[in-house]
Amino acid sequence: MKKKEDSGLTWWQLSLLGVGCTIGTGFFLGASLAISMAGQAVLISFLLASFGTYSVYHFLASFMRKDPQKGAFHTYARKAYGRWAGFSSGWVYWGAEMLIMGSQMTALSIFSKYWFPSVPLWIFAAGYALLGVLVVLTGAKGFDRIENIFGVVKIAAILMFIIVAAIAMFGSFHSRDSLFFPQTVQQFIPHGGKGLWASLVYAFYAFGGIEIMSMMAVRLNDKKEAPKSGKIMLTVITSIYILSLGMALLLTSSEAFHADESPFVTALDQYDFPYFADVFNGALIIAGFSTMAASLFAVTSMLVTLAEDGDAPSFFQKKGQNIIDLHLPALGLTVAGMLVSIFFSLLLPEKIYEYMTTAAGLMLLYNWFFILLYANRLITIKGFSHIQRLGGLALILCAVSGTLLDKSSRPGFFVSLGFLIILAVVVMIMNRVWSRRPPSPF
């Protein structure tokens, strides 16, 4: 018989896994997109997104504490509204994670081109995809260990930037008068409320990963510690996000940030810190690869759960034999989706990151919105939780609608909308199938 501690997680282990699954290219590169739209007011975007993210996790943790489920939000959607809801939630998540992995592979390739500028993006993307598959093949325990290590590396990378930035700000490199303190409202929010509104989706995207954390919460030794784990994880992440971004914006004008370079590398470009750019770029690659591997692990697990619930072909439940005791068919479909992302990075190398990041962020938010929508069907909502739910719904709506305000975000919006339309058609067809036979794997 296995010992409890060998199979379960403590709250702090889940928090560390949450950090590993969350901090990645959405922050290290996507933040540049948000800064280009909102300027220094991007800090407000991140605070708002933090509140919205915690609202979603608060209810997921409440569901988990009351009724632990392997499929997490997919299973809860099914309990709240029926089979169509579980089917839709699971496949929207699968589509979102496929786009997220494509976005992450593109970002990793952009980071890698810092050292090898002549190598095409798709070659790097293919290499990282292969490494991601190898991580998943290590199994759940191997994945936990790797993500824990990556989580520590990510925090260390941000702390390294904060220390180096502090040296630049208060050492001999910089005078206080030359720091970029906003003197007017125009300097703080150069593109007005429209820019702040448009940046919100990228701030939310930097917190993508809490849904993976909720899926892992079923492995907690004490399910009642799920809210505590998420609260501490989000407090840590929000603090280091705001502090590091604030320091970057003080060191460099917001106009200097652009989508093909991390804001932290941009902020210290003008200073002569030997090897900082190379070391930090390596940390960025580790961070991005970590979240890509987490997405690959989570989306494969979700596909297996969908198959077990009869919402995907039963073939995806099958495991390999002998040495590789994993759900290889589910992993195979996910890898096929990754190959499609690599193909797009070959066709559209210039704009692929912005398009995929926007579409991925939106697909994730659609699921988050649905979670908040059905929350009152599964638990009794009291006191401040009402504000959390309504505030989260409003912020997510703002983030989604904000993508229509910027021409670089609109293609991603229409990609996500197209996926929803296709899914709606599939749901209507499946409803007819379900009405003719009892629930079973199709």
Short mmCIF file of C-alpha atoms in Angstrom, two decimals:
data_model
loop_
_atom_site.label_atom_id
_atom_site.label_comp_id
_atom_site.label_asym_id
_atom_site.label_seq_id
_atom_site.Cartn_x
_atom_site.Cartn_y
_atom_site.Cartn_z
CA MET A 1 0.00 0.00 0.00
CA LYS A 2 1.32 3.45 -0.91
CA LYS A 3 1.83 6.01 1.77
CA LYS A 4 -0.39 9.02 1.70
CA GLU A 5 2.46 11.46 1.31
CA ASP A 6 3.69 9.59 -1.79
CA SER A 7 0.46 10.05 -3.69
CA GLY A 8 -0.92 13.34 -2.37
CA LEU A 9 0.10 16.97 -2.30
CA THR A 10 0.42 19.43 0.57
CA TRP A 11 -0.98 22.94 0.15
CA TRP A 12 2.48 24.47 -0.36
CA GLN A 13 3.38 21.89 -3.01
CA LEU A 14 0.19 22.78 -4.89
CA SER A 15 1.07 26.49 -4.55
CA LEU A 16 4.52 25.87 -6.02
CA LEU A 17 3.01 23.82 -8.84
CA GLY A 18 0.62 26.72 -9.44
CA VAL A 19 3.55 29.11 -9.77
CA GLY A 20 5.21 26.70 -12.19
CA CYS A 21 2.06 26.39 -14.30
CA THR A 22 1.25 30.12 -14.31
CA ILE A 23 4.36 32.28 -14.66
CA GLY A 24 5.51 31.94 -18.25
CA THR A 25 5.54 33.63 -21.62
CA GLY A 26 2.16 35.24 -20.91
CA PHE A 27 4.00 37.42 -18.42
CA PHE A 28 7.58 37.45 -19.66
CA LEU A 29 6.63 38.40 -23.23
CA GLY A 30 2.89 39.10 -23.27
CA ALA A 31 3.38 41.93 -20.76
CA SER A 32 5.15 43.88 -23.52
CA LEU A 33 1.94 43.84 -25.56
CA ALA A 34 -0.01 45.14 -22.57
CA ILE A 35 2.56 47.90 -21.92
CA SER A 36 2.47 49.03 -25.55
CA MET A 37 -1.28 49.59 -25.17
CA ALA A 38 -1.64 50.94 -21.63
CA GLY A 39 1.76 52.43 -20.78
CA GLN A 40 2.43 52.61 -17.06
CA ALA A 41 -1.30 52.13 -16.43
CA VAL A 42 -0.66 48.47 -17.23
CA LEU A 43 -0.17 48.07 -13.47
CA ILE A 44 -3.88 48.77 -13.06
CA SER A 45 -4.65 46.11 -15.68
CA PHE A 46 -2.65 43.53 -13.74
CA LEU A 47 -4.34 44.41 -10.45
CA LEU A 48 -7.78 44.10 -12.05
CA ALA A 49 -6.82 40.82 -13.72
CA SER A 50 -5.54 39.51 -10.39
CA PHE A 51 -8.89 40.20 -8.76
CA GLY A 52 -10.75 38.54 -11.64
CA THR A 53 -8.44 35.52 -11.56
CA TYR A 54 -8.81 35.05 -7.82
CA SER A 55 -12.59 35.26 -8.18
CA VAL A 56 -12.50 32.32 -10.60
CA TYR A 57 -10.15 30.25 -8.44
CA HIS A 58 -12.15 31.05 -5.30
CA PHE A 59 -15.19 29.33 -6.76
CA LEU A 60 -13.21 26.45 -8.27
CA ALA A 61 -11.65 25.80 -4.86
CA SER A 62 -15.09 25.98 -3.22
CA PHE A 63 -16.40 23.36 -5.66
CA MET A 64 -13.36 21.20 -5.00
CA ARG A 65 -13.75 21.46 -1.23
CA LYS A 66 -17.41 20.45 -1.43
CA ASP A 67 -17.17 17.85 -4.21
CA PRO A 68 -13.66 16.85 -5.40
CA GLN A 69 -13.71 15.89 -9.07
CA LYS A 70 -10.92 14.75 -11.39
CA GLY A 71 -12.33 16.71 -14.33
CA ALA A 72 -12.62 19.93 -12.27
CA PHE A 73 -14.44 22.70 -14.17
CA HIS A 74 -15.50 20.36 -16.99
CA THR A 75 -17.27 18.08 -14.50
CA TYR A 76 -18.76 20.99 -12.56
CA ALA A 77 -20.17 22.54 -15.75
CA ARG A 78 -21.83 19.20 -16.50
CA LYS A 79 -23.33 19.05 -13.00
CA ALA A 80 -24.61 22.63 -13.29
CA TYR A 81 -26.20 22.65 -16.76
CA GLY A 82 -26.07 19.15 -18.17
CA ARG A 83 -24.06 17.20 -20.69
CA TRP A 84 -23.86 19.92 -23.33
CA ALA A 85 -22.19 22.25 -20.81
CA GLY A 86 -19.56 19.70 -19.78
CA PHE A 87 -18.86 18.86 -23.41
CA SER A 88 -18.52 22.53 -24.36
CA SER A 89 -16.39 23.46 -21.34
CA GLY A 90 -13.98 20.58 -21.92
CA TRP A 91 -13.50 21.22 -25.63
CA VAL A 92 -13.23 25.00 -25.26
CA TYR A 93 -10.48 24.34 -22.74
CA TRP A 94 -8.78 21.90 -25.10
CA GLY A 95 -8.87 24.49 -27.88
CA ALA A 96 -7.60 27.21 -25.55
CA GLU A 97 -4.68 25.11 -24.39
CA MET A 98 -3.74 24.19 -27.94
CA LEU A 99 -3.59 27.89 -28.80
CA ILE A 100 -1.68 28.59 -25.59
CA MET A 101 0.90 25.96 -26.48
CA GLY A 102 1.22 27.48 -29.94
CA SER A 103 1.68 30.90 -28.40
CA GLN A 104 4.26 29.56 -25.94
CA MET A 105 6.24 27.73 -28.60
CA THR A 106 6.32 30.91 -30.68
CA ALA A 107 7.48 32.96 -27.70
CA LEU A 108 10.16 30.40 -26.88
CA SER A 109 11.33 30.59 -30.46
CA ILE A 110 11.48 34.39 -30.27
CA PHE A 111 13.62 34.14 -27.12
CA SER A 112 15.88 31.58 -28.80
CA LYS A 113 16.38 33.79 -31.85
CA TYR A 114 18.12 36.23 -29.49
CA TRP A 115 21.09 33.86 -29.69
CA PHE A 116 20.46 32.41 -33.17
CA PRO A 117 18.78 35.16 -35.23
CA SER A 118 19.09 33.36 -38.55
CA VAL A 119 17.23 30.18 -37.47
CA PRO A 120 13.51 30.09 -38.50
CA LEU A 121 10.90 30.13 -35.73
CA TRP A 122 9.38 26.79 -36.72
CA ILE A 123 12.62 24.88 -36.13
CA PHE A 124 12.80 26.08 -32.53
CA ALA A 125 9.07 25.40 -32.08
CA ALA A 126 9.49 21.79 -33.25
CA GLY A 127 12.39 21.24 -30.84
CA TYR A 128 10.49 22.59 -27.84
CA ALA A 129 7.44 20.52 -28.76
CA LEU A 130 9.57 17.37 -28.70
CA LEU A 131 11.06 18.28 -25.32
CA GLY A 132 7.56 18.96 -23.94
CA VAL A 133 6.40 15.49 -24.97
CA LEU A 134 9.43 13.95 -23.21
CA VAL A 135 8.47 15.76 -19.99
CA VAL A 136 4.90 14.41 -20.14
CA LEU A 137 6.25 10.91 -20.73
CA THR A 138 7.89 11.06 -17.28
CA GLY A 139 4.40 10.70 -15.75
CA ALA A 140 2.63 12.65 -13.00
CA LYS A 141 5.38 12.36 -10.39
CA GLY A 142 8.11 13.29 -12.84
CA PHE A 143 6.02 16.22 -14.04
CA ASP A 144 5.53 17.43 -10.44
CA ARG A 145 9.26 17.39 -9.76
CA ILE A 146 10.15 19.18 -12.98
CA GLU A 147 7.48 21.86 -12.51
CA ASN A 148 8.57 22.46 -8.91
CA ILE A 149 12.12 23.07 -10.10
CA PHE A 150 10.91 25.35 -12.88
CA GLY A 151 8.72 27.26 -10.41
CA VAL A 152 11.75 28.05 -8.27
CA VAL A 153 13.74 29.11 -11.36
CA LYS A 154 10.96 31.48 -12.45
CA ILE A 155 10.75 33.20 -9.09
CA ALA A 156 14.56 33.41 -9.00
CA ALA A 157 14.61 35.00 -12.47
CA ILE A 158 12.15 37.71 -11.46
CA LEU A 159 13.97 38.33 -8.18
CA MET A 160 17.22 38.58 -10.16
CA PHE A 161 15.66 41.25 -12.35
CA ILE A 162 14.34 43.14 -9.31
CA ILE A 163 17.80 43.13 -7.69
CA VAL A 164 19.58 44.20 -10.88
CA ALA A 165 16.94 46.87 -11.54
CA ALA A 166 17.34 48.17 -7.98
CA ILE A 167 21.10 48.45 -8.55
CA ALA A 168 20.43 50.37 -11.76
CA MET A 169 17.93 52.68 -10.05
CA PHE A 170 19.81 53.45 -6.85
CA GLY A 171 23.40 52.77 -7.85
CA SER A 172 25.74 54.79 -9.99
CA PHE A 173 23.92 53.90 -13.22
CA HIS A 174 20.94 56.15 -12.73
CA SER A 175 19.96 59.42 -11.12
CA ARG A 176 16.56 59.77 -9.51
CA ASP A 177 15.70 62.63 -11.85
CA SER A 178 16.15 60.43 -14.92
CA LEU A 179 13.71 57.75 -13.80
CA PHE A 180 10.42 57.68 -15.70
CA PHE A 181 8.04 58.88 -13.01
CA PRO A 182 4.77 59.96 -14.65
CA GLN A 183 4.24 63.69 -14.20
CA THR A 184 0.83 63.87 -15.86
CA VAL A 185 -2.16 61.61 -16.47
CA GLN A 186 -1.17 61.54 -20.15
CA GLN A 187 2.26 60.12 -19.29
CA PHE A 188 0.73 57.50 -16.99
CA ILE A 189 -1.91 56.35 -19.45
CA PRO A 190 -0.74 57.55 -22.90
CA HIS A 191 -3.54 55.94 -24.90
CA GLY A 192 -6.33 56.75 -22.48
CA GLY A 193 -9.02 54.43 -21.23
CA LYS A 194 -9.15 52.69 -24.60
CA GLY A 195 -5.55 51.51 -24.24
CA LEU A 196 -6.14 50.33 -20.68
CA TRP A 197 -9.25 48.47 -21.79
CA ALA A 198 -7.43 46.77 -24.69
CA SER A 199 -4.53 45.69 -22.47
CA LEU A 200 -6.70 43.82 -19.97
CA VAL A 201 -6.80 40.58 -21.97
CA TYR A 202 -2.99 40.32 -21.89
CA ALA A 203 -2.94 40.94 -18.15
CA PHE A 204 -5.45 38.12 -17.68
CA TYR A 205 -3.37 35.90 -19.95
CA ALA A 206 -0.40 36.27 -17.59
CA PHE A 207 -2.50 34.54 -14.90
CA GLY A 208 -3.50 31.63 -17.14
CA GLY A 209 -2.74 28.41 -15.28
CA ILE A 210 -5.06 28.56 -12.27
CA GLU A 211 -7.41 26.15 -14.05
CA ILE A 212 -4.54 23.63 -14.27
CA MET A 213 -3.98 24.16 -10.56
CA SER A 214 -7.65 23.39 -9.90
CA MET A 215 -7.33 20.10 -11.80
CA MET A 216 -4.32 19.16 -9.65
CA ALA A 217 -6.15 20.15 -6.44
CA VAL A 218 -7.92 16.78 -6.47
CA ARG A 219 -4.57 15.29 -5.41
CA LEU A 220 -4.41 17.35 -2.21
CA ASN A 221 -4.17 15.32 0.97
CA ASP A 222 -6.67 17.75 2.50
CA LYS A 223 -9.09 19.17 -0.10
CA LYS A 224 -10.10 21.92 2.34
CA GLU A 225 -6.67 23.51 1.81
CA ALA A 226 -7.37 24.23 -1.88
CA PRO A 227 -8.51 27.86 -1.23
CA LYS A 228 -5.47 28.55 0.97
CA SER A 229 -3.10 27.18 -1.65
CA GLY A 230 -4.54 29.33 -4.42
CA LYS A 231 -4.75 32.46 -2.29
CA ILE A 232 -1.07 32.28 -1.34
CA MET A 233 0.01 31.43 -4.89
CA LEU A 234 -1.91 34.36 -6.42
CA THR A 235 -0.71 36.76 -3.71
CA VAL A 236 2.92 35.84 -4.45
CA ILE A 237 2.48 36.06 -8.21
CA THR A 238 0.60 39.37 -8.15
CA SER A 239 3.20 40.92 -5.85
CA ILE A 240 6.15 39.99 -8.02
CA TYR A 241 4.27 40.91 -11.21
CA ILE A 242 3.49 44.41 -9.98
CA LEU A 243 6.90 45.01 -8.41
CA SER A 244 8.93 43.80 -11.40
CA LEU A 245 6.77 45.57 -14.00
CA GLY A 246 6.77 48.76 -11.94
CA MET A 247 10.57 48.77 -11.81
CA ALA A 248 10.85 48.06 -15.54
CA LEU A 249 8.55 50.99 -16.30
CA LEU A 250 10.57 53.32 -14.08
CA LEU A 251 13.80 52.44 -15.89
CA THR A 252 12.54 52.82 -19.47
CA SER A 253 9.89 54.78 -21.31
CA SER A 254 6.81 52.69 -22.06
CA GLU A 255 7.23 53.60 -25.74
CA ALA A 256 10.41 51.49 -25.87
CA PHE A 257 8.63 48.18 -25.18
CA HIS A 258 7.65 45.99 -28.13
CA ALA A 259 6.10 42.57 -28.68
CA ASP A 260 9.24 40.70 -29.79
CA GLU A 261 11.28 41.29 -26.63
CA SER A 262 10.68 40.74 -22.93
CA PRO A 263 10.01 44.01 -21.04
CA PHE A 264 12.72 43.06 -18.55
CA VAL A 265 15.40 42.72 -21.21
CA THR A 266 14.23 46.01 -22.76
CA ALA A 267 14.38 47.79 -19.40
CA LEU A 268 18.05 46.91 -18.85
CA ASP A 269 19.27 47.19 -22.45
CA GLN A 270 20.91 50.55 -21.78
CA TYR A 271 22.96 49.31 -18.82
CA ASP A 272 26.24 47.49 -18.95
CA PHE A 273 25.46 44.41 -16.88
CA PRO A 274 27.75 41.66 -18.17
CA TYR A 275 25.87 38.57 -19.34
CA PHE A 276 22.59 39.69 -17.78
CA ALA A 277 20.69 39.53 -21.06
CA ASP A 278 22.01 36.02 -21.80
CA VAL A 279 21.31 34.67 -18.32
CA PHE A 280 17.85 36.23 -18.15
CA ASN A 281 17.01 35.04 -21.66
CA GLY A 282 17.87 31.51 -20.54
CA ALA A 283 15.55 31.92 -17.54
CA LEU A 284 12.78 33.15 -19.86
CA ILE A 285 13.14 30.05 -22.00
CA ILE A 286 12.91 27.81 -18.93
CA ALA A 287 9.82 29.72 -17.75
CA GLY A 288 8.10 29.50 -21.11
CA PHE A 289 8.93 25.84 -21.56
CA SER A 290 7.54 25.12 -18.10
CA THR A 291 4.11 26.57 -18.88
CA MET A 292 4.10 24.87 -22.29
CA ALA A 293 4.78 21.50 -20.64
CA ALA A 294 2.07 22.21 -18.05
CA SER A 295 -0.43 22.98 -20.81
CA LEU A 296 0.53 19.79 -22.64
CA PHE A 297 0.05 17.74 -19.47
CA ALA A 298 -3.26 19.39 -18.58
CA VAL A 299 -4.82 19.23 -22.03
CA THR A 300 -3.91 15.55 -22.39
CA SER A 301 -5.48 14.84 -18.98
CA MET A 302 -8.62 16.76 -19.97
CA LEU A 303 -8.95 14.76 -23.18
CA VAL A 304 -8.79 11.51 -21.17
CA THR A 305 -11.47 12.80 -18.79
CA LEU A 306 -13.68 13.81 -21.73
CA ALA A 307 -13.32 10.29 -23.12
CA GLU A 308 -14.16 8.74 -19.75
CA ASP A 309 -17.32 10.88 -19.57
CA GLY A 310 -18.36 9.93 -23.11
CA ASP A 311 -17.63 13.41 -24.49
CA ALA A 312 -14.73 12.23 -26.66
CA PRO A 313 -14.09 8.92 -28.45
CA SER A 314 -13.36 6.13 -25.96
CA PHE A 315 -10.15 5.46 -27.88
CA PHE A 316 -8.54 8.35 -25.97
CA GLN A 317 -8.89 6.46 -22.66
CA LYS A 318 -6.44 3.81 -23.78
CA LYS A 319 -3.03 3.53 -22.18
CA GLY A 320 0.23 2.32 -23.54
CA GLN A 321 1.63 -0.98 -22.33
CA ASN A 322 4.76 -2.18 -20.60
CA ILE A 323 7.17 0.72 -19.93
CA ILE A 324 5.01 3.64 -21.08
CA ASP A 325 1.88 3.47 -18.94
CA LEU A 326 0.36 6.68 -20.32
CA HIS A 327 -2.66 7.67 -22.41
CA LEU A 328 -0.78 7.68 -25.70
CA PRO A 329 -3.76 8.26 -28.04
CA ALA A 330 -4.75 11.41 -26.12
CA LEU A 331 -1.15 12.60 -26.16
CA GLY A 332 -1.01 11.84 -29.89
CA LEU A 333 -3.98 14.11 -30.67
CA THR A 334 -2.43 16.89 -28.60
CA VAL A 335 0.88 16.51 -30.43
CA ALA A 336 -1.01 16.72 -33.74
CA GLY A 337 -2.47 20.03 -32.57
CA MET A 338 1.01 21.25 -31.69
CA LEU A 339 2.18 20.38 -35.21
CA VAL A 340 -0.58 22.58 -36.61
CA SER A 341 0.69 25.44 -34.41
CA ILE A 342 4.21 24.90 -35.74
CA PHE A 343 2.82 25.01 -39.28
CA PHE A 344 1.20 28.39 -38.57
CA SER A 345 4.43 29.72 -37.12
CA LEU A 346 6.04 28.84 -40.46
CA LEU A 347 3.34 30.63 -42.46
CA LEU A 348 2.89 33.72 -40.27
CA PRO A 349 6.15 34.32 -38.39
CA GLU A 350 5.63 38.06 -38.00
CA LYS A 351 2.23 38.23 -36.32
CA ILE A 352 1.66 34.69 -35.08
CA TYR A 353 2.49 35.46 -31.44
CA GLU A 354 0.02 38.34 -31.11
CA TYR A 355 -2.76 36.45 -32.90
CA MET A 356 -2.31 33.23 -30.94
CA THR A 357 -1.86 35.02 -27.62
CA THR A 358 -5.09 36.96 -28.07
CA ALA A 359 -7.08 33.94 -29.22
CA ALA A 360 -5.65 31.75 -26.44
CA GLY A 361 -6.40 34.35 -23.78
CA LEU A 362 -9.96 34.73 -25.00
CA MET A 363 -10.65 30.99 -25.12
CA LEU A 364 -9.39 30.72 -21.56
CA LEU A 365 -11.59 33.61 -20.46
CA TYR A 366 -14.68 32.06 -22.04
CA ASN A 367 -14.24 29.08 -19.71
CA TRP A 368 -13.56 31.33 -16.71
CA PHE A 369 -16.72 33.31 -17.47
CA PHE A 370 -18.73 30.08 -17.63
CA ILE A 371 -17.32 28.97 -14.25
CA LEU A 372 -18.51 32.19 -12.63
CA LEU A 373 -21.85 31.91 -14.42
CA TYR A 374 -22.76 28.50 -13.02
CA ALA A 375 -21.20 29.01 -9.56
CA ASN A 376 -24.53 29.80 -7.90
CA ARG A 377 -25.95 26.47 -9.12
CA LEU A 378 -23.35 24.43 -7.24
CA ILE A 379 -22.73 26.33 -4.00
CA THR A 380 -24.49 28.87 -1.82
CA ILE A 381 -22.95 32.28 -2.41
CA LYS A 382 -22.83 34.64 0.55
CA GLY A 383 -21.42 38.05 1.47
CA PHE A 384 -18.34 39.24 -0.42
CA SER A 385 -18.51 36.23 -2.73
CA HIS A 386 -21.37 37.97 -4.57
CA ILE A 387 -19.05 40.91 -5.32
CA GLN A 388 -16.30 38.53 -6.39
CA ARG A 389 -18.60 36.74 -8.80
CA LEU A 390 -20.18 39.85 -10.35
CA GLY A 391 -16.87 41.70 -10.43
CA GLY A 392 -15.14 38.76 -12.10
CA LEU A 393 -17.88 38.50 -14.72
CA ALA A 394 -17.66 42.23 -15.48
CA LEU A 395 -13.85 42.21 -15.77
CA ILE A 396 -13.86 39.21 -18.09
CA LEU A 397 -16.45 40.90 -20.31
CA CYS A 398 -14.26 44.01 -20.40
CA ALA A 399 -11.21 41.96 -21.36
CA VAL A 400 -13.05 40.17 -24.17
CA SER A 401 -14.65 43.31 -25.60
CA GLY A 402 -11.36 45.21 -25.30
CA THR A 403 -9.79 43.05 -28.02
CA LEU A 404 -12.05 44.75 -30.57
CA LEU A 405 -10.48 48.13 -29.81
CA ASP A 406 -7.01 47.31 -31.15
CA LYS A 407 -6.33 46.12 -34.70
CA SER A 408 -3.59 43.72 -33.57
CA SER A 409 -6.06 41.98 -31.20
CA ARG A 410 -9.04 41.66 -33.55
CA PRO A 411 -7.76 38.67 -35.58
CA GLY A 412 -7.35 36.70 -32.35
CA PHE A 413 -10.90 37.61 -31.35
CA PHE A 414 -12.30 36.31 -34.63
CA VAL A 415 -10.23 33.10 -34.38
CA SER A 416 -11.72 32.41 -30.93
CA LEU A 417 -15.21 33.32 -32.15
CA GLY A 418 -14.83 30.94 -35.09
CA PHE A 419 -13.91 28.12 -32.72
CA LEU A 420 -17.01 28.82 -30.60
CA ILE A 421 -19.26 28.77 -33.67
CA ILE A 422 -17.83 25.44 -34.81
CA LEU A 423 -18.25 24.04 -31.30
CA ALA A 424 -21.87 25.26 -31.14
CA VAL A 425 -22.65 23.41 -34.36
CA VAL A 426 -21.01 20.25 -33.01
CA VAL A 427 -23.00 20.54 -29.75
CA MET A 428 -26.28 20.80 -31.70
CA ILE A 429 -25.39 17.68 -33.66
CA MET A 430 -24.31 15.81 -30.53
CA ASN A 431 -27.52 16.79 -28.72
CA ARG A 432 -29.44 14.85 -31.34
CA VAL A 433 -27.14 11.86 -30.89
CA TRP A 434 -27.44 11.99 -27.10
CA SER A 435 -31.23 12.20 -27.26
CA ARG A 436 -31.35 8.92 -29.22
CA ARG A 437 -29.14 6.90 -26.85
CA PRO A 438 -27.99 6.83 -23.21
CA PRO A 439 -24.71 8.55 -22.27
CA SER A 440 -21.75 6.50 -23.45
CA PRO A 441 -18.44 7.10 -25.22
CA PHE A 442 -19.20 7.85 -28.87
#
